Every structure is written in C-alpha cells, then in structure tokens.
Coordinates of N, CA and C in Angstrom, one line a residue:
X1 N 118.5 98.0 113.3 CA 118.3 97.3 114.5 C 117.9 95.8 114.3
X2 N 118.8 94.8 114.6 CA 118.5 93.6 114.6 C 117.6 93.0 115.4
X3 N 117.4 91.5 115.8 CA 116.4 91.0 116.5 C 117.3 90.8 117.7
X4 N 118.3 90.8 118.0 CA 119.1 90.8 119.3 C 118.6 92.3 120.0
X5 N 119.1 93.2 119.4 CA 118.9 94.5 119.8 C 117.6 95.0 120.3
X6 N 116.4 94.7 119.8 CA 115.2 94.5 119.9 C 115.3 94.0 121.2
X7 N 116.0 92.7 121.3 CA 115.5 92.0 122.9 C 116.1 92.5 124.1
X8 N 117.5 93.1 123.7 CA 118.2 93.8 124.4 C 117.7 95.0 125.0
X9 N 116.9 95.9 124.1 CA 116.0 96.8 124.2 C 115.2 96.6 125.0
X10 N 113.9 95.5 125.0 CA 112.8 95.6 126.1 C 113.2 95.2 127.0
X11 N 114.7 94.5 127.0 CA 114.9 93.7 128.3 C 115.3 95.0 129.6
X12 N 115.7 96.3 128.7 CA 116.6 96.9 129.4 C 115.3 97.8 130.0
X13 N 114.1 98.1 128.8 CA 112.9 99.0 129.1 C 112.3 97.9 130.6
X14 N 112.3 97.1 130.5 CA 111.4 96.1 131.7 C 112.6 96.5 132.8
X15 N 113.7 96.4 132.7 CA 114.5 96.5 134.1 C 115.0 98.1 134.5
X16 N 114.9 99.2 134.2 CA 114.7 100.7 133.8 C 113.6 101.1 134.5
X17 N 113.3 101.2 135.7 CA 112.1 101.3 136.5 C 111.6 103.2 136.3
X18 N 112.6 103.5 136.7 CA 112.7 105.4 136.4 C 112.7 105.7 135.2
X19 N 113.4 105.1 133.8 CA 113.1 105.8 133.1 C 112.0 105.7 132.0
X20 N 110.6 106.5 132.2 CA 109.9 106.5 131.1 C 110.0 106.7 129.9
X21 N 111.2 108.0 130.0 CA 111.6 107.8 128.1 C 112.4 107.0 127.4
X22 N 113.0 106.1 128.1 CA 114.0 105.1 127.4 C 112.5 104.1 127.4
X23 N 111.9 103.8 127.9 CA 110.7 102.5 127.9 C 109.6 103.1 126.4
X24 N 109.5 104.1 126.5 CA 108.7 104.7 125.5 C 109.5 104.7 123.9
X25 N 110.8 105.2 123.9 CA 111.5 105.0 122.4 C 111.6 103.4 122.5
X26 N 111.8 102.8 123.4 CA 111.7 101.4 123.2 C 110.5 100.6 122.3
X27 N 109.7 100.6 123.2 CA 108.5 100.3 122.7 C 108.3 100.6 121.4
X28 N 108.4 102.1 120.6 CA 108.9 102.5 119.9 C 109.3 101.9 118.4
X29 N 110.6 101.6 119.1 CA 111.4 100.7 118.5 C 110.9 99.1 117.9
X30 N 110.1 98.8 119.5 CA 110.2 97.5 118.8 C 108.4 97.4 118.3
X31 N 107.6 98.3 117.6 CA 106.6 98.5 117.6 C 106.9 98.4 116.2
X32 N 107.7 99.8 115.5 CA 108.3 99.7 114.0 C 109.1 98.8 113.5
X33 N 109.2 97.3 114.2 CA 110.4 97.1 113.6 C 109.9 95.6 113.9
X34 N 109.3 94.6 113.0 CA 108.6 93.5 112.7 C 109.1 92.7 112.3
X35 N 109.2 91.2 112.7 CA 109.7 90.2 112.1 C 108.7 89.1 111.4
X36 N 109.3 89.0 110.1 CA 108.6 88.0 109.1 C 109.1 86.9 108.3
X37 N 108.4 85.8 108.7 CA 109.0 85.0 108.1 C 108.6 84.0 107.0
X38 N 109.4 84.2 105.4 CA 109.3 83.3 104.5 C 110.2 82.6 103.9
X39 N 109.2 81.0 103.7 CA 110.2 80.2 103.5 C 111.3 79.7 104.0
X40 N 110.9 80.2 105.6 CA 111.9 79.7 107.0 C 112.9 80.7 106.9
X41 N 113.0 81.6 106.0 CA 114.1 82.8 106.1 C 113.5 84.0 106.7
X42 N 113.9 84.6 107.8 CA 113.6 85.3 108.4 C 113.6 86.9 108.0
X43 N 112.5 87.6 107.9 CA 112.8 88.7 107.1 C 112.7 89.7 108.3
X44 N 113.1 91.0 108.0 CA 112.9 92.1 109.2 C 112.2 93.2 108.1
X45 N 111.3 93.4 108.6 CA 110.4 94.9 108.1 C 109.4 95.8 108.4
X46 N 109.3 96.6 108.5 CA 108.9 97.7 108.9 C 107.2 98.1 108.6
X47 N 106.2 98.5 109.5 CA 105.3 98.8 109.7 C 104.4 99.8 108.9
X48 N 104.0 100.1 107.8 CA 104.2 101.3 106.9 C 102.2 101.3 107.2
X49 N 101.4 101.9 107.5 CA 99.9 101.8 107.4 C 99.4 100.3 107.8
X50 N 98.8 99.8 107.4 CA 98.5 98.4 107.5 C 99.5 97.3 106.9
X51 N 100.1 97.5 106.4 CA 101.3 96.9 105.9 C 102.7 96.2 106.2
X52 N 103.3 95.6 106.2 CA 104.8 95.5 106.2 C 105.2 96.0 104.9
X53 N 106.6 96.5 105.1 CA 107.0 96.6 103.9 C 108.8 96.2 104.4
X54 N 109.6 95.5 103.3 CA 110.9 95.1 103.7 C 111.7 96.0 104.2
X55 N 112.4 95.3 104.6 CA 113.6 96.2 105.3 C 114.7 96.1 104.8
X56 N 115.4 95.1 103.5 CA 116.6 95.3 103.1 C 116.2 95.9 101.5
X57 N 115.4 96.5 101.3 CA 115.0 96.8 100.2 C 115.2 98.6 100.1
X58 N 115.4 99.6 99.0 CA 115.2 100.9 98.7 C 113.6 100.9 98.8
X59 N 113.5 102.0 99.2 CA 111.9 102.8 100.0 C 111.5 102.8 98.9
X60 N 111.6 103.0 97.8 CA 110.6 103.3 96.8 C 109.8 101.5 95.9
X61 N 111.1 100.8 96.0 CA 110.8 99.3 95.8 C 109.9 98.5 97.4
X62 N 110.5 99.1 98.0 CA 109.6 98.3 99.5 C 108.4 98.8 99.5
X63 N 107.7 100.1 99.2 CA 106.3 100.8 99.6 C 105.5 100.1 98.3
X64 N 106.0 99.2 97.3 CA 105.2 98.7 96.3 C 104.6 97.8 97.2
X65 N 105.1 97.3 98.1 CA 104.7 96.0 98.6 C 103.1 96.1 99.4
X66 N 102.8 97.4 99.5 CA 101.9 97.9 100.4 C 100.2 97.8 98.9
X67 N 99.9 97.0 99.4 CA 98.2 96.8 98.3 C 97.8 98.3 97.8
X68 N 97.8 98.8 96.8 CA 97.3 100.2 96.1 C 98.5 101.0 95.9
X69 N 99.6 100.8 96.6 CA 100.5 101.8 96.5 C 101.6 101.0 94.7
X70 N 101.9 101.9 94.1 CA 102.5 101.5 92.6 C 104.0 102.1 92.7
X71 N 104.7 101.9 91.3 CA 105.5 102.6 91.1 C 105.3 104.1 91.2
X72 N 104.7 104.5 90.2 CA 104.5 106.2 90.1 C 103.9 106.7 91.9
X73 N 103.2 106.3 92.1 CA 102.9 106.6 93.8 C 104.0 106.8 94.9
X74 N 105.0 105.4 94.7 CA 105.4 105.5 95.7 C 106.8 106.6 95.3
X75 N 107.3 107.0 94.1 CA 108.3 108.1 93.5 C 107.3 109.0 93.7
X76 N 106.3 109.0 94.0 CA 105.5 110.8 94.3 C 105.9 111.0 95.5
X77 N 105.3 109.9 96.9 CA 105.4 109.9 97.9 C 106.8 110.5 98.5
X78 N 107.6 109.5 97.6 CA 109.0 110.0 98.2 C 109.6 111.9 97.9
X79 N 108.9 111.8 96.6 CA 109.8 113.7 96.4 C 108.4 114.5 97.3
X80 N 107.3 114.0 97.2 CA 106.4 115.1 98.2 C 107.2 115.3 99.9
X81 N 107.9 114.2 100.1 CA 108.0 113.9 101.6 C 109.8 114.4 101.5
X82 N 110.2 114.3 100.6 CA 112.2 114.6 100.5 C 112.7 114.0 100.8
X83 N 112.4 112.6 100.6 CA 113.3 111.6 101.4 C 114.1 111.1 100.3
X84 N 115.2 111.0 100.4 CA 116.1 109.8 99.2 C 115.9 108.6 99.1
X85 N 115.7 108.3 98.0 CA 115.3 106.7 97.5 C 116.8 105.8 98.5
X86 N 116.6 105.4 100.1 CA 117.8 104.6 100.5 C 116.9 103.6 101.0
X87 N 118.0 102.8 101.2 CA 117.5 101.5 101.9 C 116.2 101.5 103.1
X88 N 115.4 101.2 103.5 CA 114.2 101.3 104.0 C 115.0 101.5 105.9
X89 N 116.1 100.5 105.5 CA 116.7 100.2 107.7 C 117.2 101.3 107.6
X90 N 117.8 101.9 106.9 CA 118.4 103.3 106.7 C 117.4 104.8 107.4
X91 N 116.3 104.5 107.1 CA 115.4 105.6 107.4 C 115.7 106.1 108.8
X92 N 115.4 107.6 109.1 CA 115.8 108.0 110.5 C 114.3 108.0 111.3
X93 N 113.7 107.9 112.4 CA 112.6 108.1 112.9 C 112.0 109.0 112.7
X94 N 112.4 110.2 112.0 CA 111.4 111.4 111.6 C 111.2 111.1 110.2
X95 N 111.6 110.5 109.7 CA 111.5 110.5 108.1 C 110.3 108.9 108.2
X96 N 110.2 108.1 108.9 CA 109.8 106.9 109.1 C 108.1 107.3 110.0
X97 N 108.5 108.0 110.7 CA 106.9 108.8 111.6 C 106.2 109.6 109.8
X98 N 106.9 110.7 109.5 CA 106.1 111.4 108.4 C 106.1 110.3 107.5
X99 N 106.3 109.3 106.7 CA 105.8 108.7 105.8 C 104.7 107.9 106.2
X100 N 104.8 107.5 107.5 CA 103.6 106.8 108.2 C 102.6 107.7 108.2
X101 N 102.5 108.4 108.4 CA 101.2 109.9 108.7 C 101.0 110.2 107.4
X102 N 102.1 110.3 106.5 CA 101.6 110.6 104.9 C 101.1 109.7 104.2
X103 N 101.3 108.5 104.3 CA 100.6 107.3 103.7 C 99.1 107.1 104.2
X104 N 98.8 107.1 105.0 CA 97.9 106.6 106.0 C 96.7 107.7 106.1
X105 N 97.4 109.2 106.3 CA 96.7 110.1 106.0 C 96.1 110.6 104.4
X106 N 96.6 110.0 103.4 CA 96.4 110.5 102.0 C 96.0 109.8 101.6
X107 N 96.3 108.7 101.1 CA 95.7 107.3 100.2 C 95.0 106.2 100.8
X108 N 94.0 105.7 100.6 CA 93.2 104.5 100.9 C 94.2 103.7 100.4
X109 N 94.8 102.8 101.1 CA 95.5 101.5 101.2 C 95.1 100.2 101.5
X110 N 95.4 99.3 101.4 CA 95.2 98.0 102.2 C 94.1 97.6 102.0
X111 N 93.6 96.9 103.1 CA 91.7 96.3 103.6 C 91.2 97.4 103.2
X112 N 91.8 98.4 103.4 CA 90.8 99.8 103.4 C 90.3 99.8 101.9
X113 N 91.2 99.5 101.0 CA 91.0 99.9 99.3 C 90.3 98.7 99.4
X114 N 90.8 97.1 99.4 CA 90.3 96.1 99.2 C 88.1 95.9 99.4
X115 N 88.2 96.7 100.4 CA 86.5 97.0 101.0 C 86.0 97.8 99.8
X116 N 86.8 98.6 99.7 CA 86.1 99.7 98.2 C 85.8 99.1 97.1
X117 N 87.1 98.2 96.3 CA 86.0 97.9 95.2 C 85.1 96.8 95.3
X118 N 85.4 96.4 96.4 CA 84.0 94.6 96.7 C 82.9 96.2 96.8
X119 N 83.1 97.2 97.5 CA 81.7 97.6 98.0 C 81.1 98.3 96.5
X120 N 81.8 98.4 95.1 CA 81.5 99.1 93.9 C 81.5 98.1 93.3
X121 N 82.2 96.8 93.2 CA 81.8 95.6 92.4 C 79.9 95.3 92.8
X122 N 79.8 94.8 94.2 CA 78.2 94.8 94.4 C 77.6 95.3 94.1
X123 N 77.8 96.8 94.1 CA 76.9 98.0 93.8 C 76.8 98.0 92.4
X124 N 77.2 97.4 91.2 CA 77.3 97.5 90.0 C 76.4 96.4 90.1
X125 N 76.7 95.2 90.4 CA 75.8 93.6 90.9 C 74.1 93.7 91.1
X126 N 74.4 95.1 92.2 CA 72.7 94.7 92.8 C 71.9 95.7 91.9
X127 N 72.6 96.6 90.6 CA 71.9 97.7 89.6 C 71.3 96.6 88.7
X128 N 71.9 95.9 88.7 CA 72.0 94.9 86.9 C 72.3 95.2 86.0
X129 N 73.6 96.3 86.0 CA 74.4 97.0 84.6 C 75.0 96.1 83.9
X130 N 75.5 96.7 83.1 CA 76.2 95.7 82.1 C 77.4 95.1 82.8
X131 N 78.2 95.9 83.3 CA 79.2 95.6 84.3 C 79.1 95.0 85.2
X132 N 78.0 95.0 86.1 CA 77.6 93.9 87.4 C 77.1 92.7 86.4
X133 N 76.2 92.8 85.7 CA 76.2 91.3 84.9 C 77.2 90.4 84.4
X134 N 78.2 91.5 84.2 CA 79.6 90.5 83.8 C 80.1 90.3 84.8
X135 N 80.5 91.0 86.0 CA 81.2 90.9 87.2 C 80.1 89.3 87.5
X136 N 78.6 89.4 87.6 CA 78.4 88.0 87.9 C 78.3 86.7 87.7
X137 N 78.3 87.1 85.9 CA 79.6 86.1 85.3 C 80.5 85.1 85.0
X138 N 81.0 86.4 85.6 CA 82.8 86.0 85.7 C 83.3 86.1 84.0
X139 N 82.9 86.9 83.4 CA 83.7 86.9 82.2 C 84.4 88.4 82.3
X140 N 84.7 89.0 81.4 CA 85.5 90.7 81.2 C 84.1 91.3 80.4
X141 N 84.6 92.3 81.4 CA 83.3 93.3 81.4 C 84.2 95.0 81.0
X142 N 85.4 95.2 80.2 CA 85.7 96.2 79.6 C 85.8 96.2 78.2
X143 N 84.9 95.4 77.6 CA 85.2 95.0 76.2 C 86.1 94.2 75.3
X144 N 86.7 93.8 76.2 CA 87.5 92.5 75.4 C 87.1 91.6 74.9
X145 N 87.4 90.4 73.4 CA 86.3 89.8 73.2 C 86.9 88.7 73.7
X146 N 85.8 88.0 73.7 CA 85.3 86.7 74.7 C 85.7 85.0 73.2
X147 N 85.4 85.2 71.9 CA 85.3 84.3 71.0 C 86.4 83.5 71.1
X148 N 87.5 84.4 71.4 CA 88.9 83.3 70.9 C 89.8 83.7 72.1
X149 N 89.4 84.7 73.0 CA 90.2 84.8 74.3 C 89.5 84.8 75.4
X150 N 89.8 84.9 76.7 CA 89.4 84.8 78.1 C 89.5 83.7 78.3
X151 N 89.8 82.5 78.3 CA 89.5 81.0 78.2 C 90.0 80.9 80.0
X152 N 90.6 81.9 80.7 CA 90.5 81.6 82.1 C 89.4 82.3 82.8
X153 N 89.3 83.1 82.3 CA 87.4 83.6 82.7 C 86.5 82.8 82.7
X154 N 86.6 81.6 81.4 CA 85.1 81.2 80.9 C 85.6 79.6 81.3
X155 N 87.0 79.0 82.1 CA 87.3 77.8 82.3 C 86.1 76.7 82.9
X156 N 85.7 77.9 84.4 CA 84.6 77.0 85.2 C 83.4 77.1 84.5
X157 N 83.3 77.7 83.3 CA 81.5 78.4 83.0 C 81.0 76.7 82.0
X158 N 80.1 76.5 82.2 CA 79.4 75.1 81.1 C 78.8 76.0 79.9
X159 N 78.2 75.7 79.1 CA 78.0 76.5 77.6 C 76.7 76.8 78.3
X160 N 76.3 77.0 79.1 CA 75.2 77.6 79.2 C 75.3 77.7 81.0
X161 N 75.2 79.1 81.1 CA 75.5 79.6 83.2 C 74.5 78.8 83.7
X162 N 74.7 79.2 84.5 CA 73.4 78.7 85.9 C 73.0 80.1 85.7
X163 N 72.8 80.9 85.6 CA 72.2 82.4 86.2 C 71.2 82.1 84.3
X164 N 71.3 81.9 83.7 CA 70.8 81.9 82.5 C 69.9 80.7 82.1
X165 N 70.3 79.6 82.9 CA 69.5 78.8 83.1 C 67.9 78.4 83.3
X166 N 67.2 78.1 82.5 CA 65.7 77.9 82.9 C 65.3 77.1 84.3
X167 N 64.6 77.9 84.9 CA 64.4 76.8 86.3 C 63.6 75.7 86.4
X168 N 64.1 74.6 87.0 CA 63.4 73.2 86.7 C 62.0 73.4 87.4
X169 N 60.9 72.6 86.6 CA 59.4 72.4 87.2 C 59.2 71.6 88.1

C-alpha cells in the first residue's frame, strides 16, 4: 500500500458514513503503515512494538532495525511464528498482527530495554562495585587493558579524574 492508497483510503473511511467495517480496516491500514523520511527520500515502514522497521527490506533484515532485536532473534522469531523470510510489504495482516503480539509480548525491546540497563548501570554506580566504579569512569570495566588501548574511553579523562581528585581548602 502506497501513500496514494493510504489517502484514498481515509478519504473513502471519512465519506462511508454506514460503513464501520471499511473505517475500522482503514484506520487499520493507515495505523500499520508509516511514513519516514531520510535524507529527503521518503521511506515507508511498518510499525513493529515501538519501532519502525522498513518496508522494502526481508523481515528478518528489517526486525534488526528494532533496538535489542539481533540476527539470531529475529531467525528465531521468524521459524517460532512460520513466517518466510519475504519482503516485510509482503506480509499478510495475520502474519503482521501475530508478529506484533509476539514481539511486544516476549522480549523487552526499545525504551523498554534502553530503561533496563541505565536502571542496572546505576545500580552497580550507587553499590560502589568494581563495575559501577568504572562505569563512573568511563573507562572498560570487563577487563580489558587500559596501558596501550581504550584511548577513546580515556580521550576526555586528564591524568588524574575529578572523582579521584583531592578537594580544594
């Protein structure tokens, strides 16, 4: 469904007084079916959880696009659900409703993931572990060494932190 179609669509749901089920797939329609634009090229894509994900793209390359979702995730999602790896505009509205309900219902995605580790980054922060100490930082806190690598971790740091700092009298 193009952006003509779309307009064609509500124009027909607004002048359709009787029928509530053509106004409802409408809505429908133009609810799943999003316009984005980069780089002044106009993209069309689809609504997947909190997300867009493309629309000239295969479903398993477009659901990467969604924050938390990977390769191996989104080839799970698709054989748990039986959908064939096709083009995302391809999808039929039952196959497009259950991947929405299965995403959304199973995996923390999006803002939703994004809130999780700020809220486990602080909680390491306000312990004083070894991990929240580095997290405050800003160097690597999984054991990597620091002597001759990290140099974009340690760019903004002076040879001596401000948190390490003696406080003036």
């Amino acid at each position: 469904m193009n952006a003509f179609e779309v307009d064609e669509a509500s124009k027909q749901a607004r002048n359709d007084v009787g029928g509530a089920k053509t106004a409802l797939h409408t809505t429908f329609m133009i609810i799943s079916y999003c316009f984005l634009q980069f780089h002044g090229r106009r993209v069309q894509g689809i609504r997947v959880g909190s997300a867009e994900i493309p629309d000239h793209k295969r479903i398993a390359v477009s659901l990467q696009s969604i924050y938390g979702i990977g390769r191996n995730r989104a080839h799970q999602i698709l054989s748990e659900l039986n959908i064939d790896n096709k083009l995302t505009r391809e999808l039929t509205g039952r196959e497009l409703m259950a991947l929405r309900e299965h995403v959304s219902s199973t995996y923390v995605i999006g803002e939703d993931l994004r809130r999780c580790i700020n809220a486990d980054i602080a909680r390491l922060k306000s312990l004083q572990c070894y991990k929240g100490i580095r997290h405050e930082d800003k160097l690597p806190c999984r054991g990597q060494r620091t002597k001759t690598n990290s140099r974009t971790a340690k760019k903004g740091l002076n040879s001596v932190s401000e948190r390490h700092r003696a406080p003036h009298a």
